[in-house]
Short mmCIF file of C-alpha atoms and ligand atoms in Angstrom, two decimals:
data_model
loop_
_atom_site.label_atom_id
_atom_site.label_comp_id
_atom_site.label_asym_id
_atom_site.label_seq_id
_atom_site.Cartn_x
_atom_site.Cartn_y
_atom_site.Cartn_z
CA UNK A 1 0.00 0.00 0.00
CA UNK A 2 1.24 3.50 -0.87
CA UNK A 3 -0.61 6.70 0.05
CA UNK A 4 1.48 10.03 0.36
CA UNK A 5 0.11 13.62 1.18
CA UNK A 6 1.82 16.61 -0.11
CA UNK A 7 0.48 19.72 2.24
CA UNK A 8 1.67 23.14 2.45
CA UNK A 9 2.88 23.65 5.18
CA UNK A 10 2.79 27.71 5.82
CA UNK A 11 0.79 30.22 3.98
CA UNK A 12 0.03 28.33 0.98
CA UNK A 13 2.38 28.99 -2.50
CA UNK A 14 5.25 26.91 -1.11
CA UNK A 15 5.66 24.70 -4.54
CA UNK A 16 3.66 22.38 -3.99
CA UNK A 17 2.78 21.50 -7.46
CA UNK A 18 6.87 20.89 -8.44
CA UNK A 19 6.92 18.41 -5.66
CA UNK A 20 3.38 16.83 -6.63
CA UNK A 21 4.93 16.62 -9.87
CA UNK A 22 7.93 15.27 -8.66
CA UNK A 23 6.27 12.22 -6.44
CA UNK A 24 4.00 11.65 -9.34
CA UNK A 25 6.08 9.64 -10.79
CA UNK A 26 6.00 7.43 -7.97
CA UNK A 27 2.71 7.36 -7.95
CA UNK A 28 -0.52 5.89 -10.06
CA UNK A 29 -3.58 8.21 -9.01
CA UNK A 30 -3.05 11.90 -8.38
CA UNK A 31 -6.25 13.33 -5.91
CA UNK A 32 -7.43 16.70 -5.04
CA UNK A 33 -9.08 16.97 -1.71
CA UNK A 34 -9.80 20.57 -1.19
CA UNK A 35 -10.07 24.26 -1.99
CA UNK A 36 -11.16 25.24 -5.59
CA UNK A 37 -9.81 27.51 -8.50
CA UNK A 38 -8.61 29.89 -5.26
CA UNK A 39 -5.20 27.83 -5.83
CA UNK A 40 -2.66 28.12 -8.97
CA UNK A 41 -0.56 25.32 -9.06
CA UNK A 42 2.35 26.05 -11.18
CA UNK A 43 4.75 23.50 -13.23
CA UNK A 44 7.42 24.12 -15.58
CA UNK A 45 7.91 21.35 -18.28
CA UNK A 46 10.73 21.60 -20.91
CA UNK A 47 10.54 26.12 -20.35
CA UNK A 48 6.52 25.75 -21.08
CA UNK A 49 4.92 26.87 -17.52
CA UNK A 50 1.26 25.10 -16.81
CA UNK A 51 -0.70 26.97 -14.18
CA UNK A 52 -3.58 24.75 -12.93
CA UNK A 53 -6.26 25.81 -10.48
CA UNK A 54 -8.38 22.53 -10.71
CA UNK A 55 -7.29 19.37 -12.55
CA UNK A 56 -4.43 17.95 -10.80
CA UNK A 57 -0.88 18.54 -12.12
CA UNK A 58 -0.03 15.14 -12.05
CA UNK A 59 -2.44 15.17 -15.95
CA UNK A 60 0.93 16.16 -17.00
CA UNK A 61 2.36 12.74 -16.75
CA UNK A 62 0.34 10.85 -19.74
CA UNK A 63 -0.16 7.79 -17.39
CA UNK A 64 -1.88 9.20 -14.17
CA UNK A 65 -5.10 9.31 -13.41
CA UNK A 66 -5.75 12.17 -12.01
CA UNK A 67 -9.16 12.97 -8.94
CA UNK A 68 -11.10 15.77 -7.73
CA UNK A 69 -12.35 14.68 -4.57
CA UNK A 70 -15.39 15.43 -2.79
CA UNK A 71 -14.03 17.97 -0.65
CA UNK A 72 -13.00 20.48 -3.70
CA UNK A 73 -15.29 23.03 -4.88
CA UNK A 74 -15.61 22.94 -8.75
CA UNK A 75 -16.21 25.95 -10.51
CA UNK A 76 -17.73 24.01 -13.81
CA UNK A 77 -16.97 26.75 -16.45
CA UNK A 78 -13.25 27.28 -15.37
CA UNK A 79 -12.93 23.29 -14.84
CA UNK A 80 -13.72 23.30 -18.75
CA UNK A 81 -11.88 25.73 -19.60
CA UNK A 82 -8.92 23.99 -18.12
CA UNK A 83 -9.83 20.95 -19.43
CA UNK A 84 -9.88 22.23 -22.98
CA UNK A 85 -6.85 23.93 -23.05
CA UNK A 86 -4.93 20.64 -21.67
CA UNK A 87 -6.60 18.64 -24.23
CA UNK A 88 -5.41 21.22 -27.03
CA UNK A 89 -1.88 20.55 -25.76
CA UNK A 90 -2.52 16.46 -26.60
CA UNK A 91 -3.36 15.79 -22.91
CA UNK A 92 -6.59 13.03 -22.46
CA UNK A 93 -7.59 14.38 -19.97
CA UNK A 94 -10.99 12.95 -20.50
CA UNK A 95 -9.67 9.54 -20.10
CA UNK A 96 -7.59 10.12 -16.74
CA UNK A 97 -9.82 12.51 -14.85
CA UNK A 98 -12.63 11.25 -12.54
CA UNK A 99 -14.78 14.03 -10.67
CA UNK A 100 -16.47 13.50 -7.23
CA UNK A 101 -20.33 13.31 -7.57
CA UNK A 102 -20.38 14.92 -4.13
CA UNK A 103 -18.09 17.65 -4.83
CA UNK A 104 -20.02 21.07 -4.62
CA UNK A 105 -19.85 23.73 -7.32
CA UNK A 106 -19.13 27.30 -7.48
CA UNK A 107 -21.85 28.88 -9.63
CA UNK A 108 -21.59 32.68 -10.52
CA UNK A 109 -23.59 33.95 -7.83
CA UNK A 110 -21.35 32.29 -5.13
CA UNK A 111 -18.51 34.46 -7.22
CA UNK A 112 -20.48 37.75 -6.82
CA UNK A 113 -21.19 36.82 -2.95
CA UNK A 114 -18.00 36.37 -2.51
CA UNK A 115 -16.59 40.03 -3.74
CA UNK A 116 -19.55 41.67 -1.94
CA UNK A 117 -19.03 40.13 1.34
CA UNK A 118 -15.38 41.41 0.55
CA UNK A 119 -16.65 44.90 -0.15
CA UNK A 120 -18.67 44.55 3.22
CA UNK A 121 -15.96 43.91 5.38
CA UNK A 122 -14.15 46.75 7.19
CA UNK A 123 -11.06 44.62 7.34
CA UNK A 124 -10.86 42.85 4.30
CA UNK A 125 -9.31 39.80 4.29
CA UNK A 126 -8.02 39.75 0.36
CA UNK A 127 -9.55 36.27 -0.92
CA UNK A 128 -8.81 35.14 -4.12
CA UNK A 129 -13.27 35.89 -5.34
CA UNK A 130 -13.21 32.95 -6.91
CA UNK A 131 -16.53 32.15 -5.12
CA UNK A 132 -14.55 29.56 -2.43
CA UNK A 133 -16.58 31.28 0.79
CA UNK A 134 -20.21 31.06 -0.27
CA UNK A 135 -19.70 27.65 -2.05
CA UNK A 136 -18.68 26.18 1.59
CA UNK A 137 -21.14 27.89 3.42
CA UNK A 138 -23.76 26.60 1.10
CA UNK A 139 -22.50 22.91 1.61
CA UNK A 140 -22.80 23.18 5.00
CA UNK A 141 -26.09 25.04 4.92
CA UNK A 142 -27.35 21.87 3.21
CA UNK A 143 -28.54 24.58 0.06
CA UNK A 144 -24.78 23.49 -2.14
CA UNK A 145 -25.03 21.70 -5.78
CA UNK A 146 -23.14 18.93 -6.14
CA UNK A 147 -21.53 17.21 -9.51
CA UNK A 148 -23.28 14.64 -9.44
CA UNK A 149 -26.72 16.76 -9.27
CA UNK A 150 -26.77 16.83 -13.20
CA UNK A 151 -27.92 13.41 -13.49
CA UNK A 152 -31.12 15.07 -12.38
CA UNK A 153 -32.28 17.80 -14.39
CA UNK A 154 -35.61 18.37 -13.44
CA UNK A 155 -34.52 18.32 -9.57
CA UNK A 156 -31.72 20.28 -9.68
CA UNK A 157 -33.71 23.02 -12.01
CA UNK A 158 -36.23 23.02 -8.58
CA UNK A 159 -33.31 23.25 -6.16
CA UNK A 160 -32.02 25.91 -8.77
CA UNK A 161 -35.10 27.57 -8.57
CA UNK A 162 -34.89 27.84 -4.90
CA UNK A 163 -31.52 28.56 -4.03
CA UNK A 164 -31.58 31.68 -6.63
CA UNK A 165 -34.98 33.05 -4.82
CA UNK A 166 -32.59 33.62 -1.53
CA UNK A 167 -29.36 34.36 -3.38
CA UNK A 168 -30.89 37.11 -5.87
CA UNK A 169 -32.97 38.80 -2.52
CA UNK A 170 -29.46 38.74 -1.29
CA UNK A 171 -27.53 40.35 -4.22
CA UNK A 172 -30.04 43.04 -5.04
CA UNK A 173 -31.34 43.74 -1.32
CA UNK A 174 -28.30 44.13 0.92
CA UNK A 175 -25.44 44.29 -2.00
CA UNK A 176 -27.44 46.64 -4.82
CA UNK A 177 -25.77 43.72 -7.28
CA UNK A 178 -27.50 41.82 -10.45
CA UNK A 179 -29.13 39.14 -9.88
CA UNK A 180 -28.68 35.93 -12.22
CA UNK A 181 -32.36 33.95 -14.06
CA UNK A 182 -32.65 30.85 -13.89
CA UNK A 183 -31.83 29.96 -17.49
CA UNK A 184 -28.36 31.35 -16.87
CA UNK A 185 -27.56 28.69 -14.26
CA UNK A 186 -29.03 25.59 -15.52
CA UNK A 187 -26.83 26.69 -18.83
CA UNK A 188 -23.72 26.51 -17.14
CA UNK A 189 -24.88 23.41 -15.87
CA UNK A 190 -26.13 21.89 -18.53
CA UNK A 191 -22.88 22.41 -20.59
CA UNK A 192 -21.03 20.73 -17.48
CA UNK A 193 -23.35 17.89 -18.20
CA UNK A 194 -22.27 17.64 -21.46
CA UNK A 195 -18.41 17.99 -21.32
CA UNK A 196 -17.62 16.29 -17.88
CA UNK A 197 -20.95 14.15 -17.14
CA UNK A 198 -18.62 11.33 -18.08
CA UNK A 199 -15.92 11.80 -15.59
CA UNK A 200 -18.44 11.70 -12.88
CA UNK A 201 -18.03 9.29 -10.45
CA UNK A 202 -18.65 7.86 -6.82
CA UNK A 203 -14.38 8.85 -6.19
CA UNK A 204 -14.37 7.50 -2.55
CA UNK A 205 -15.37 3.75 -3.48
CA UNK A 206 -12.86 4.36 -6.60
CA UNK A 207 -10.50 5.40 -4.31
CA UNK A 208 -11.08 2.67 -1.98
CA UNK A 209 -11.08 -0.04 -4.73
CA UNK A 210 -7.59 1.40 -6.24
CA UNK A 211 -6.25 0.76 -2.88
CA UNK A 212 -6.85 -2.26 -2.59
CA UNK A 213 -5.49 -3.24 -6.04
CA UNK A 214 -2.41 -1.75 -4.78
CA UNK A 215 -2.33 1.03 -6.67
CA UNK A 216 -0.21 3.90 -5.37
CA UNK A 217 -1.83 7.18 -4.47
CA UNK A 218 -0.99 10.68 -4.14
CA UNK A 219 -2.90 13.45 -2.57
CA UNK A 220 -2.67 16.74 -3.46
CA UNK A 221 -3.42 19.88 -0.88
CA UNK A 222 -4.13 22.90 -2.15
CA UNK A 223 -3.39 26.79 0.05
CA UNK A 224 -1.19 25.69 3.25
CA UNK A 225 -1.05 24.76 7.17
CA UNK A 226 -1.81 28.51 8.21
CA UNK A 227 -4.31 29.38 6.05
CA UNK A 228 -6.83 26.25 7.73
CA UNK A 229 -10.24 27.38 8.62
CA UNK A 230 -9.55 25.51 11.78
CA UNK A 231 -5.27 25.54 12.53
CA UNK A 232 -4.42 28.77 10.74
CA UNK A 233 -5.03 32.57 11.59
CA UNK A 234 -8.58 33.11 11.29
CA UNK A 235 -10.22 35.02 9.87
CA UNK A 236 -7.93 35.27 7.59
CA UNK A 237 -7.97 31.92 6.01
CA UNK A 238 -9.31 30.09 3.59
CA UNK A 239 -12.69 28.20 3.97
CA UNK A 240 -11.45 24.50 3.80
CA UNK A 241 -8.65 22.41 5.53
CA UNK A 242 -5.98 21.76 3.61
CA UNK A 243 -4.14 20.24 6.73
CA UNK A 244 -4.09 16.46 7.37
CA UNK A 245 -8.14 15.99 8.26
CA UNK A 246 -8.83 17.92 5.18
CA UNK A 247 -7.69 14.75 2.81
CA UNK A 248 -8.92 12.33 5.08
CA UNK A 249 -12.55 14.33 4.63
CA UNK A 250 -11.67 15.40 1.24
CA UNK A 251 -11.32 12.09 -0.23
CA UNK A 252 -12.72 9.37 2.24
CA UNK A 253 -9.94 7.62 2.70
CA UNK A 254 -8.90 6.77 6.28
CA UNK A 255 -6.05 7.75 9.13
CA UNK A 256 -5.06 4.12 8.36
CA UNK A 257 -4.54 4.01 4.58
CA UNK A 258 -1.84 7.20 4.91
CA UNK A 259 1.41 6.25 5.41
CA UNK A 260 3.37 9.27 4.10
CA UNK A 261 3.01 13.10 5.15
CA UNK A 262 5.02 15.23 3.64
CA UNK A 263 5.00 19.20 4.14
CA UNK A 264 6.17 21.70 1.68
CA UNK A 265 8.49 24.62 2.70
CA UNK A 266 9.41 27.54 1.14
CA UNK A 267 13.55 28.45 2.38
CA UNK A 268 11.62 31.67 3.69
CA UNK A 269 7.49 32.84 3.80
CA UNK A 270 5.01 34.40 2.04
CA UNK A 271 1.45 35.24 2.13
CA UNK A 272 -1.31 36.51 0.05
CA UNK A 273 -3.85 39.24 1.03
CA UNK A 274 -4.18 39.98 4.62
CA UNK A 275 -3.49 38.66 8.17
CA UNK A 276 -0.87 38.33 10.56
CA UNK A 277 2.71 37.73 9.34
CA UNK A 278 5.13 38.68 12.20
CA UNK A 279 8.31 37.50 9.91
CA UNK A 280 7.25 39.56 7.33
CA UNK A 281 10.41 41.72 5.95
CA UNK A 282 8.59 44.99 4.71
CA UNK A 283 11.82 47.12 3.61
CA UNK A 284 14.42 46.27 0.70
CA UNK A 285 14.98 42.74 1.89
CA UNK A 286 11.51 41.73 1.63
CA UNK A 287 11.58 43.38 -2.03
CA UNK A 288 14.62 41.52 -2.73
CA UNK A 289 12.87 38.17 -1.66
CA UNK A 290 10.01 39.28 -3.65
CA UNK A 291 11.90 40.03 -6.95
CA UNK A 292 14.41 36.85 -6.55
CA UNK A 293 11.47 34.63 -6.30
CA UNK A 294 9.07 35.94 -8.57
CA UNK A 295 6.74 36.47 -5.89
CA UNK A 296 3.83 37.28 -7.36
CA UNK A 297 0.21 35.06 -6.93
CA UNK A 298 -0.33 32.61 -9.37
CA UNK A 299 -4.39 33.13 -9.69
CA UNK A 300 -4.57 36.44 -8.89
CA UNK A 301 -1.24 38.14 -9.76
CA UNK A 302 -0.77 39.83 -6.67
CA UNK A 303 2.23 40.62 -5.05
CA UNK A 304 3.30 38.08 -2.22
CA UNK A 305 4.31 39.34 0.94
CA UNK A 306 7.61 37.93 1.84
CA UNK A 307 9.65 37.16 5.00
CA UNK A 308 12.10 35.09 6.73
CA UNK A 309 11.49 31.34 8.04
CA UNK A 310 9.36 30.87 10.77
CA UNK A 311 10.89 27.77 12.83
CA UNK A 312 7.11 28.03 15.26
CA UNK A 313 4.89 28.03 12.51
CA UNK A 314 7.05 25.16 10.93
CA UNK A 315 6.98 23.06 14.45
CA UNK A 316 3.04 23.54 14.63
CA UNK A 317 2.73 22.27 11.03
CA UNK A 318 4.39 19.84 11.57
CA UNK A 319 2.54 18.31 14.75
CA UNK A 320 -1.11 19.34 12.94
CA UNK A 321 -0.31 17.06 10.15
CA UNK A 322 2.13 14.71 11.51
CA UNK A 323 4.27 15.43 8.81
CA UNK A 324 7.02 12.62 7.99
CA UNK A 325 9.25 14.71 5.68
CA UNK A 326 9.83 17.98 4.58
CA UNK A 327 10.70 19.05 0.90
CA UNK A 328 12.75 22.57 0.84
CA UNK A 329 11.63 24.56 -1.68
CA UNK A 330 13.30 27.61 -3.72
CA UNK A 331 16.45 27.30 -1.87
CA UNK A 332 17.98 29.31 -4.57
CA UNK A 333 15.94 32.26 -3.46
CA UNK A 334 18.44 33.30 -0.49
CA UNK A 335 21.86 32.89 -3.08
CA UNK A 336 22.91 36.60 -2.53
CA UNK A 337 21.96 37.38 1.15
CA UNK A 338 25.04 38.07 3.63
CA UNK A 339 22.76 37.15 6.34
CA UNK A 340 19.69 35.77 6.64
CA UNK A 341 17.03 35.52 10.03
CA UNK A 342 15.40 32.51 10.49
CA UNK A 343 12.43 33.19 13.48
CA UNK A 344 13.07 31.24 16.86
CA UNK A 345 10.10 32.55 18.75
CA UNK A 346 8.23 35.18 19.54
CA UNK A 347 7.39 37.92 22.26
CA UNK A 348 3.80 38.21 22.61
CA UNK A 349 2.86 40.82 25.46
CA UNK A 350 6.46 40.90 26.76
CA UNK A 351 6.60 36.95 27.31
CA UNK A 352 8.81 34.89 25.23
CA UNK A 353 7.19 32.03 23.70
CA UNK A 354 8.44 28.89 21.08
CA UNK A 355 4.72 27.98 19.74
CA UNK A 356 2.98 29.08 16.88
CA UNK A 357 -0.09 31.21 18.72
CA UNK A 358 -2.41 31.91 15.81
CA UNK A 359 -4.49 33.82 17.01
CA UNK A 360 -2.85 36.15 18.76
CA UNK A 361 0.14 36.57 16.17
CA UNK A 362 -0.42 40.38 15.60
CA UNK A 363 1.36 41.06 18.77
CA UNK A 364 3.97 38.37 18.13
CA UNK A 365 7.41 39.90 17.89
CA UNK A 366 9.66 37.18 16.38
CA UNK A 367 12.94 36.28 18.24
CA UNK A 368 15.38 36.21 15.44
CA UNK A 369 18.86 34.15 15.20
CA UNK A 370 21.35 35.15 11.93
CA UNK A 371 22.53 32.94 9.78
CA UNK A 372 25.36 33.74 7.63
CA UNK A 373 24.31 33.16 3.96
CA UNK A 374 26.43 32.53 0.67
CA UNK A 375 26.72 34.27 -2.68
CA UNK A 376 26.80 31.42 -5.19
CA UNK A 377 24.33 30.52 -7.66
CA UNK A 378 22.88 27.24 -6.40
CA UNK A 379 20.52 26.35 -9.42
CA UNK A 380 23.22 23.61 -10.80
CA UNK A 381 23.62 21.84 -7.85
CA UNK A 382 22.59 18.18 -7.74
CA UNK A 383 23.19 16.79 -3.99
CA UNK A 384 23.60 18.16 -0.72
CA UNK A 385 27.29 18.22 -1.28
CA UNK A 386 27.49 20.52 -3.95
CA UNK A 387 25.94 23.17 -2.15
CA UNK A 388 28.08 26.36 -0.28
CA UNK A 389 28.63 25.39 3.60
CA UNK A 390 26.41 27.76 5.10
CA UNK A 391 23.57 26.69 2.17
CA UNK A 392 23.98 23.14 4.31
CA UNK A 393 24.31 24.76 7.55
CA UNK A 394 20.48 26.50 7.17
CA UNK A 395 19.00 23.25 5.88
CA UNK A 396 20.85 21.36 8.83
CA UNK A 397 19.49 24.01 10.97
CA UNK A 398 15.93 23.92 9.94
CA UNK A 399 15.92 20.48 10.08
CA UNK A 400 16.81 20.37 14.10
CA UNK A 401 14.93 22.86 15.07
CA UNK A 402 11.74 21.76 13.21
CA UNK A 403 12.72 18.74 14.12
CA UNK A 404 11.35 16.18 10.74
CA UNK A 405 14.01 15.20 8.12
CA UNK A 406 14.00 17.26 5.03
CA UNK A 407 13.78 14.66 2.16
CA UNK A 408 14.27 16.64 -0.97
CA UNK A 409 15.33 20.12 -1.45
CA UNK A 410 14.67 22.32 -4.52
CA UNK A 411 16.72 25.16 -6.11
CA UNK A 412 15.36 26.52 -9.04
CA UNK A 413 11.64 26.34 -10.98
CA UNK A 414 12.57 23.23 -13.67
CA UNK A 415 11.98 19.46 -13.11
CA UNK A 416 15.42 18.71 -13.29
CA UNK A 417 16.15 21.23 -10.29
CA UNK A 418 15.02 19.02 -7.83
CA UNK A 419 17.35 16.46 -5.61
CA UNK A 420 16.75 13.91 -2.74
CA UNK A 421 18.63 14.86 0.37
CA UNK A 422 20.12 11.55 1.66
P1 IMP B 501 -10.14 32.41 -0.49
O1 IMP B 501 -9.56 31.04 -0.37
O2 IMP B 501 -10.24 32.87 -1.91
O3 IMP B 501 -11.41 32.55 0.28
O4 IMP B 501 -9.11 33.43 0.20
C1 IMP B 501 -8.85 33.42 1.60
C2 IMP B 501 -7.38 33.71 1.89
O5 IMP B 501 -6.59 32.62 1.44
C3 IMP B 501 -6.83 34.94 1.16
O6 IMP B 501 -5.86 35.56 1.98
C4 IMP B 501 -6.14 34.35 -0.06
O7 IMP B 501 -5.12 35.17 -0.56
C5 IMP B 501 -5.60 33.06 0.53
N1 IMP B 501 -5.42 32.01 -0.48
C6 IMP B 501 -6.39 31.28 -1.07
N2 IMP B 501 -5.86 30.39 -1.92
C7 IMP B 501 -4.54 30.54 -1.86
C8 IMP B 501 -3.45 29.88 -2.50
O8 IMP B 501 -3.60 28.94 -3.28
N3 IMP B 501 -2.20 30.33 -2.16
C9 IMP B 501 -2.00 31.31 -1.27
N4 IMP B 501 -2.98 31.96 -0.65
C10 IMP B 501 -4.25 31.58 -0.94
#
């Protein structure tokens, strides 16, 4: 039996998709088990870049079959749109993608509920108004569509019917926004019917069966540890849990079919929109980090904030997921830095503390240690050994003080970038 999670494990946009990519070959069925479109997973193949916010990168390999579990909200017409483009490019997708029939859909108005809740707020939090808010709260108001909903038209034009009655009081009543007819929804839906009615399936007994045919499986997170509705700094999160629970609930697979956690770390942090970030490095070193690693979001284009590691946040991710590994991602990033702070603790209200408090982080004043950092370009290197010293003094560091084994470590945005650390 082989079933390994990938999670991010801070603030979402650690790289997730390289390493994804990278275990995929390892692997026979790639599954999605949360968030929606609100995530752009990015991988570079052969200089072309593929940014998915859906499908699974693991459609790249032509072998894989590739899930969206129940636990993801699908936003139909982007899903298509996705799926066309890939099968432009020569991919089958059609062949290798199953979607869950209990996976709830974003329809437009959860989209327009979600950018006028955002103009509502006095502190806005910055999502990504791709509709990921209002499609959870529907689900767990019992009023969400599912996938596998189109198999009844004349039901799910009722429960249409219905839900649009409260949403449209709510977009032209409190918001002063359109409202959407009926017609325009069951469209969408309808033309979901017809391109991905096929790949709709019952994905937990699939799952369940492909286990137990010994097939190897990989599960995919999307966002990261600290962004968790539950674990991370609410409210400014995301509305799923990408964290360990998540892909149990996400997929419906069990604590005792996992046997491999592994977290993804960037060398340093970022985060997009608002929230707490008490490593954050606002002046010309946070631009630096920002301009060396092309920090900018991958759905919405907006510029990450960047800082320095977090060791606290890292330790809490780590015991939330029970993570088993850690890959090391965009290692390359720091080449260039004389010195460079890595986060011990923090003083919160003139104590010193060595936990991750989330929700009391705006008053957290991390308790740096410097490092001292190296100039070479690291983008060649192919082992641990190749690297500068004090390149293999910070992962050596990170790795005791976080205390899990950093597996693989990555240096630059290419497959071929990517080495096991043995
Ligand atoms: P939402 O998920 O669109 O509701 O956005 C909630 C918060 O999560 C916002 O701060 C977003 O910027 C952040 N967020 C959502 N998805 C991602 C992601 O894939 N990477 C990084 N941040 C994300």
């Amino acid at each position: 039996m082989s079933c390994k999670v990938v999670i991010g494990a801070q603030w979402g946009d650690e790289g997730k998709a390289k390493m994804i990519d990278y275990f995929t070959r390892n692997s026979d069925i790639v599954v999605r088990y949360q968030g929606g479109a609100n995530a752009g997973h990015t991988v570079v193949v052969k200089n072309k870049k593929y940014i998915f916010h859906l499908i699974p990168s693991g459609v790249l390999h032509k072998d894989k079959i590739c899930v969206i579990g129940n636990g993801v909200v699908v936003d139909p017409a982007l899903l298509i749109s996705e799926f066309v483009s890939l099968e432009k490019d020569g991919y089958d997708v059609g062949k290798r993608l199953y979607i869950s029939d209990a996976a709830h859909l974003i329809l437009p108005y959860h989209k327009a509920l979600d950018e006028s809740m955002e103009e509502f707020r006095a502190k806005k939090i910055g999502t990504t108004v791709r509709g990921i808010g209002p499609s959870y709260s529907d689900k767990c108001l019992r009023i969400g569509i599912r996938a596998g909903d189109i198999f009844d038209m004349k039901r799910l034009k009722e429960q249409i019917s219905l839900v649009l009655r409260l949403k449209n009081l709510k977009l032209e009543r409190i918001y002063k926004k359109d409202t959407y007819s009926d017609d325009e929804i069951m469209n969408i839906l309808k033309r979901f019917k017809k391109v991905c009615g096929g790949m709709i399936i019952n994905t937990q007994h699939f799952l369940h069966e492909s286990i137990r045919a010994g097939r190897r499986i990989l599960l995919e997170g999307a966002q990261g540890f600290a962004l968790d509705i539950d674990h991370g700094t609410y409210p400014y999160v995301t509305s799923s849990n990408p964290t360990i629970g998540g892909a149990l609930l996400g997929t419906g697979l069990n604590a005792f079919n996992i046997d491999e956690v592994i977290g993804v770390t960037k060398a340093y942090v970022t985060r997009v929109g608002a929230g707490p970030f008490p490593t954050e490095a606002k002046g010309e070193e946070g631009e630096r980090l920002r301009v060396n690693g092309g920090e900018f979001g991958s759905t919405t284009g907006r510029p990450r904030r960047c800082g320095w590691f977090d060791i606290p946040l890292l330790r809490q991710a780590s015991l939330i997921n029970g993570l088993t590994s850690l890959a090391l991602t965009k290692l390359d990033v720091l080449s260039g830095f004389k010195k460079i702070k890595v986060a011990m603790g923090y003083r919160v209200n003139g104590k010193k503390i060595d936990y991750f408090p989330a929700s009391s982080l705006y008053d957290a004043d991390p308790v740096y240690k410097e490092l001292s950092g190296w100039d070479e370009d690291i983008a060649r290197c192919k082992k641990k050994a190749d690297l500068p010293k004090n390149a293999r003094n910070y992962i050596d560091f990170i790795e005791s003080h976080v205390g899990v084994k950093i597996s693989i470590i990555s240096v630059g945005p290419d497959r071929s970038h990517t080495f096991k650390n043995k």
